[in-house]
Amino acid sequence: VTAQPSALVAIRVSTGDVLAVSNGPSGASAYNRAMIGRYPPGSTFKVASGMALLIKGLTPETIVDCPATIVVGKEFRNASGEVLGEVPFRTDFAESCNTAFVGESERVTSEELTATAALLGYRDLDLGVPVRGGSVPTSTSVTEHAANMIGQGKVEASPFVVASPSASVANGSSLQPRLIVDPDAEPADGAPLPPEQVVQLRELMRAVVTEGTGSALADVPGGPVHGKTGTAEYGDEDPPQTHAWFTGDQGDIAVAVLVENGGGAGTRAEQEVAR
């Protein structure tokens, strides 16, 4: 429970059925931020950019440098000045190293990033009710593309969209969420995701929980939790304000949680999930 504006979305992995949409805190305005909110997804977007990098040949064991800062048109940095050095990509992903993703951004074209993100759920959605789809615009700017790789730049999404990549990866296909369901209709088959990269990405998302920024969820009862935390900067303050995100799955349920002004990744959002 948090006093800050927040949202939660839950999707059934096997069918795409929407199980829960919630906005808080209790007594807050009726603004449906879970469905129509517009936010930078921050490092939760690394589920999509991570998939794009895996498709282009990275593996969980590829050594990828994680310096404190890196310059691609402008200086990018890690939270709290984190420096991992030359480590396996698995560690970069688990610890959410921004500079590692920025440094590898030239492996993936802007068009490839947009296409991969759309396959996982960053696209317009038809649910029969108002919902804001994800936006990952292509860009000729190497700086903007690098920022997009870490869910900043021009990338935007609602909490509903942020839940979709976790559901798609867990399902193994480009899942089509369903909110208004014909009881006689079978779930529509989505485009299959590359199976080798799905297995690798699942390994990376599990490492977030077992050895990375999502460790608060390591002892949640039930089956293994896979996930990705996120800190999303916004506004013009110095240092910038940040939203806290978590997206992931356990069993047949995928979720996304947003806490506005919730601080760093691995804090308020995943704590709310752990409750």
Short mmCIF file of C-alpha atoms in Angstrom, two decimals:
data_model
loop_
_atom_site.label_atom_id
_atom_site.label_comp_id
_atom_site.label_asym_id
_atom_site.label_seq_id
_atom_site.Cartn_x
_atom_site.Cartn_y
_atom_site.Cartn_z
CA VAL A 1 0.00 0.00 0.00
CA THR A 2 1.40 3.39 -0.98
CA ALA A 3 0.12 6.93 -0.59
CA GLN A 4 1.60 7.88 -3.96
CA PRO A 5 -0.32 7.55 -7.23
CA SER A 6 0.14 3.99 -8.46
CA ALA A 7 -1.18 1.38 -10.85
CA LEU A 8 -1.20 -2.39 -11.27
CA VAL A 9 -2.10 -4.56 -14.26
CA ALA A 10 -2.27 -8.37 -14.32
CA ILE A 11 -2.59 -10.51 -17.48
CA ARG A 12 -3.09 -14.26 -17.81
CA VAL A 13 -0.08 -15.59 -19.72
CA SER A 14 -1.81 -18.56 -21.36
CA THR A 15 -4.71 -16.60 -22.89
CA GLY A 16 -3.98 -12.87 -22.72
CA ASP A 17 -7.06 -12.34 -20.56
CA VAL A 18 -6.83 -9.23 -18.39
CA LEU A 19 -7.23 -10.30 -14.77
CA ALA A 20 -6.85 -7.03 -12.90
CA VAL A 21 -6.50 -3.31 -13.50
CA SER A 22 -6.10 -1.18 -10.40
CA ASN A 23 -5.29 2.44 -9.60
CA GLY A 24 -4.40 3.86 -6.24
CA PRO A 25 -4.25 5.03 -3.61
CA SER A 26 -7.73 4.48 -2.26
CA GLY A 27 -9.73 7.68 -2.47
CA ALA A 28 -7.55 9.13 -5.24
CA SER A 29 -8.99 10.68 -8.38
CA ALA A 30 -10.66 8.43 -10.93
CA TYR A 31 -7.83 8.88 -13.45
CA ASN A 32 -7.18 5.46 -14.99
CA ARG A 33 -3.39 5.72 -15.15
CA ALA A 34 -3.10 1.93 -15.51
CA MET A 35 -4.76 2.04 -18.92
CA ILE A 36 -4.26 5.52 -20.33
CA GLY A 37 -1.31 6.92 -18.39
CA ARG A 38 1.68 8.06 -20.44
CA TYR A 39 5.06 7.39 -18.84
CA PRO A 40 8.64 6.63 -19.78
CA PRO A 41 9.03 2.93 -18.94
CA GLY A 42 12.67 3.30 -17.90
CA SER A 43 14.58 0.08 -17.45
CA THR A 44 11.50 -2.13 -17.74
CA PHE A 45 11.93 -1.44 -21.47
CA LYS A 46 15.15 -3.49 -21.33
CA VAL A 47 12.92 -6.56 -21.73
CA ALA A 48 12.33 -5.30 -25.29
CA SER A 49 15.80 -3.89 -25.99
CA GLY A 50 17.34 -6.98 -24.37
CA MET A 51 15.36 -9.19 -26.74
CA ALA A 52 16.55 -7.07 -29.67
CA LEU A 53 20.18 -7.48 -28.57
CA LEU A 54 19.79 -11.23 -28.12
CA ILE A 55 18.32 -11.51 -31.61
CA LYS A 56 21.37 -9.65 -32.94
CA GLY A 57 23.77 -12.16 -31.39
CA LEU A 58 24.38 -11.28 -27.75
CA THR A 59 24.01 -14.11 -25.25
CA PRO A 60 23.70 -14.06 -21.46
CA GLU A 61 27.43 -14.89 -21.29
CA THR A 62 28.67 -12.23 -23.76
CA ILE A 63 31.03 -9.86 -21.96
CA VAL A 64 29.62 -6.32 -22.06
CA ASP A 65 31.35 -3.42 -20.31
CA CYS A 66 29.42 -1.45 -17.69
CA PRO A 67 31.30 1.80 -16.98
CA ALA A 68 29.98 4.54 -14.71
CA THR A 69 29.31 6.82 -17.69
CA ILE A 70 29.37 6.63 -21.48
CA VAL A 71 29.05 9.30 -24.15
CA VAL A 72 26.84 8.75 -27.18
CA GLY A 73 26.16 12.31 -28.24
CA LYS A 74 25.58 13.10 -24.57
CA GLU A 75 26.70 11.51 -21.33
CA PHE A 76 24.66 8.60 -20.01
CA ARG A 77 25.15 7.32 -16.47
CA ASN A 78 24.12 4.53 -14.14
CA ALA A 79 22.06 4.95 -10.99
CA SER A 80 24.23 5.83 -7.98
CA GLY A 81 27.35 5.84 -10.15
CA GLU A 82 27.31 2.05 -10.46
CA VAL A 83 30.34 0.46 -12.15
CA LEU A 84 30.33 -3.26 -12.95
CA GLY A 85 33.23 -3.31 -15.42
CA GLU A 86 33.50 -6.08 -17.99
CA VAL A 87 30.90 -8.63 -16.94
CA PRO A 88 28.52 -11.09 -18.65
CA PHE A 89 25.43 -9.51 -20.17
CA ARG A 90 23.43 -11.55 -17.64
CA THR A 91 24.93 -9.37 -14.89
CA ASP A 92 24.38 -6.15 -16.83
CA PHE A 93 20.70 -7.08 -17.22
CA ALA A 94 20.25 -8.27 -13.63
CA GLU A 95 21.82 -5.09 -12.23
CA SER A 96 20.11 -2.91 -14.87
CA CYS A 97 23.27 -1.27 -16.20
CA ASN A 98 22.29 1.63 -18.44
CA THR A 99 25.74 2.20 -19.89
CA ALA A 100 25.98 -1.42 -21.06
CA PHE A 101 22.77 -1.06 -23.08
CA VAL A 102 23.80 2.35 -24.42
CA GLY A 103 27.20 0.98 -25.39
CA GLU A 104 25.56 -1.85 -27.36
CA SER A 105 22.94 0.36 -29.01
CA GLU A 106 24.75 0.36 -32.36
CA ARG A 107 24.09 -3.40 -32.67
CA VAL A 108 20.38 -2.69 -33.13
CA THR A 109 18.91 -0.24 -35.61
CA SER A 110 16.16 2.11 -34.54
CA GLU A 111 13.76 0.27 -36.85
CA GLU A 112 14.71 -3.11 -35.35
CA LEU A 113 14.15 -1.80 -31.84
CA THR A 114 10.72 -0.45 -32.77
CA ALA A 115 9.74 -3.72 -34.47
CA THR A 116 10.88 -5.91 -31.57
CA ALA A 117 9.12 -3.71 -29.03
CA ALA A 118 5.90 -3.84 -31.09
CA LEU A 119 6.08 -7.63 -31.24
CA LEU A 120 6.26 -7.75 -27.43
CA GLY A 121 3.39 -5.31 -26.88
CA TYR A 122 4.55 -1.72 -27.51
CA ARG A 123 1.88 -1.05 -30.14
CA ASP A 124 -1.70 0.13 -30.49
CA LEU A 125 -4.10 -2.22 -28.73
CA ASP A 126 -7.79 -2.96 -29.35
CA LEU A 127 -9.45 -3.90 -26.07
CA GLY A 128 -12.91 -2.41 -26.52
CA VAL A 129 -12.13 0.26 -23.92
CA PRO A 130 -9.75 3.24 -23.93
CA VAL A 131 -6.13 2.15 -23.60
CA ARG A 132 -2.92 3.92 -24.51
CA GLY A 133 -0.61 1.82 -26.63
CA GLY A 134 3.16 1.94 -26.43
CA SER A 135 5.20 4.33 -28.55
CA VAL A 136 8.76 3.56 -29.69
CA PRO A 137 9.37 6.01 -32.54
CA THR A 138 12.21 5.42 -34.96
CA SER A 139 14.94 8.04 -34.99
CA THR A 140 17.96 9.02 -37.06
CA SER A 141 19.64 10.43 -33.94
CA VAL A 142 22.15 8.01 -32.39
CA THR A 143 21.70 9.81 -29.06
CA GLU A 144 17.93 9.44 -29.06
CA HIS A 145 18.24 5.80 -30.13
CA ALA A 146 20.65 5.14 -27.26
CA ALA A 147 18.19 6.78 -24.83
CA ASN A 148 15.35 4.70 -26.26
CA MET A 149 17.34 1.52 -25.51
CA ILE A 150 16.98 2.24 -21.78
CA GLY A 151 13.33 3.30 -21.94
CA GLN A 152 13.96 7.01 -21.84
CA GLY A 153 14.28 9.16 -24.97
CA LYS A 154 10.96 9.17 -26.80
CA VAL A 155 9.65 5.82 -25.51
CA GLU A 156 6.29 6.02 -23.75
CA ALA A 157 3.87 3.45 -22.38
CA SER A 158 0.98 2.90 -20.01
CA PRO A 159 1.34 0.36 -17.19
CA PHE A 160 -0.91 -1.90 -19.28
CA VAL A 161 1.63 -1.90 -22.09
CA VAL A 162 4.53 -2.49 -19.69
CA ALA A 163 2.84 -5.72 -18.53
CA SER A 164 2.53 -7.01 -22.09
CA PRO A 165 6.21 -7.91 -22.81
CA SER A 166 6.40 -10.02 -19.65
CA ALA A 167 3.22 -11.84 -20.71
CA SER A 168 4.47 -12.32 -24.27
CA VAL A 169 7.89 -13.61 -23.24
CA ALA A 170 6.33 -16.01 -20.74
CA ASN A 171 3.88 -17.22 -23.40
CA GLY A 172 6.50 -17.46 -26.16
CA SER A 173 4.39 -15.51 -28.65
CA SER A 174 3.24 -11.97 -29.35
CA LEU A 175 0.29 -12.11 -26.97
CA GLN A 176 -2.91 -10.20 -27.76
CA PRO A 177 -4.48 -9.04 -24.47
CA ARG A 178 -8.24 -9.59 -24.11
CA LEU A 179 -10.49 -7.56 -21.82
CA ILE A 180 -13.95 -8.09 -23.32
CA VAL A 181 -14.14 -11.80 -24.09
CA ASP A 182 -16.65 -13.78 -26.12
CA PRO A 183 -17.09 -16.92 -23.98
CA ASP A 184 -17.01 -19.08 -27.13
CA ALA A 185 -13.94 -17.42 -28.67
CA GLU A 186 -10.55 -19.04 -28.44
CA PRO A 187 -7.50 -16.81 -27.82
CA ALA A 188 -5.99 -15.59 -31.07
CA ASP A 189 -2.58 -17.03 -31.84
CA GLY A 190 0.11 -14.36 -31.93
CA ALA A 191 3.32 -14.38 -33.94
CA PRO A 192 5.83 -16.74 -32.33
CA LEU A 193 8.87 -15.24 -30.64
CA PRO A 194 12.32 -16.69 -31.46
CA PRO A 195 12.48 -19.68 -29.08
CA GLU A 196 16.23 -19.57 -28.34
CA GLN A 197 16.08 -15.89 -27.43
CA VAL A 198 12.95 -16.44 -25.31
CA VAL A 199 14.86 -19.01 -23.22
CA GLN A 200 17.79 -16.61 -22.88
CA LEU A 201 15.58 -13.67 -21.94
CA ARG A 202 13.77 -15.79 -19.35
CA GLU A 203 17.18 -16.60 -17.86
CA LEU A 204 18.02 -12.89 -17.70
CA MET A 205 14.68 -11.99 -16.11
CA ARG A 206 15.11 -14.73 -13.52
CA ALA A 207 18.59 -13.38 -12.69
CA VAL A 208 17.02 -9.98 -11.90
CA VAL A 209 15.20 -11.68 -9.00
CA THR A 210 17.85 -14.16 -7.85
CA GLU A 211 20.90 -11.90 -8.02
CA GLY A 212 19.93 -8.42 -9.15
CA THR A 213 17.74 -5.40 -8.53
CA GLY A 214 14.56 -7.48 -8.00
CA SER A 215 15.88 -9.46 -5.02
CA ALA A 216 12.97 -8.34 -2.80
CA LEU A 217 10.88 -10.91 -4.72
CA ALA A 218 13.29 -13.83 -4.33
CA ASP A 219 11.30 -15.41 -1.48
CA VAL A 220 7.76 -14.82 -2.76
CA PRO A 221 5.77 -18.05 -2.25
CA GLY A 222 4.95 -20.07 -5.35
CA GLY A 223 6.89 -20.74 -8.52
CA PRO A 224 9.91 -18.83 -9.84
CA VAL A 225 9.44 -15.11 -10.39
CA HIS A 226 10.93 -13.52 -13.53
CA GLY A 227 11.08 -9.77 -13.75
CA LYS A 228 12.61 -6.42 -14.54
CA THR A 229 12.76 -3.38 -12.34
CA GLY A 230 12.83 0.14 -13.68
CA THR A 231 13.59 3.70 -12.71
CA ALA A 232 12.19 6.26 -15.13
CA GLU A 233 13.46 9.83 -15.01
CA TYR A 234 11.17 12.71 -15.89
CA GLY A 235 10.94 16.48 -15.56
CA ASP A 236 13.61 19.17 -15.50
CA GLU A 237 14.81 18.96 -11.92
CA ASP A 238 18.45 18.19 -11.08
CA PRO A 239 18.63 15.43 -10.04
CA PRO A 240 15.50 14.40 -11.96
CA GLN A 241 12.45 12.94 -10.29
CA THR A 242 11.84 9.26 -10.90
CA HIS A 243 8.97 6.78 -11.17
CA ALA A 244 9.45 3.22 -9.88
CA TRP A 245 8.43 0.26 -12.05
CA PHE A 246 8.33 -3.51 -11.90
CA THR A 247 7.17 -5.95 -14.55
CA GLY A 248 7.41 -9.72 -14.49
CA ASP A 249 5.61 -13.02 -14.22
CA GLN A 250 5.01 -15.98 -11.95
CA GLY A 251 3.22 -19.05 -13.17
CA ASP A 252 0.35 -18.05 -15.44
CA ILE A 253 0.22 -14.39 -14.38
CA ALA A 254 2.22 -11.44 -15.70
CA VAL A 255 2.11 -8.05 -13.99
CA ALA A 256 3.27 -4.48 -14.15
CA VAL A 257 3.35 -2.08 -11.22
CA LEU A 258 4.00 1.66 -11.31
CA VAL A 259 4.56 3.97 -8.34
CA GLU A 260 4.74 7.62 -9.35
CA ASN A 261 7.71 9.44 -7.73
CA GLY A 262 8.60 6.06 -6.27
CA GLY A 263 12.37 6.46 -6.31
CA GLY A 264 14.89 3.95 -7.59
CA ALA A 265 14.36 0.59 -9.19
CA GLY A 266 14.02 -2.34 -6.83
CA THR A 267 12.26 -0.20 -4.24
CA ARG A 268 8.59 0.77 -4.02
CA ALA A 269 7.22 -1.00 -7.08
CA GLU A 270 8.61 -4.45 -6.36
CA GLN A 271 7.77 -4.06 -2.68
CA GLU A 272 4.15 -3.51 -3.69
CA VAL A 273 4.28 -6.72 -5.77
CA ALA A 274 5.82 -8.63 -2.88
CA ARG A 275 2.83 -7.71 -0.70
#
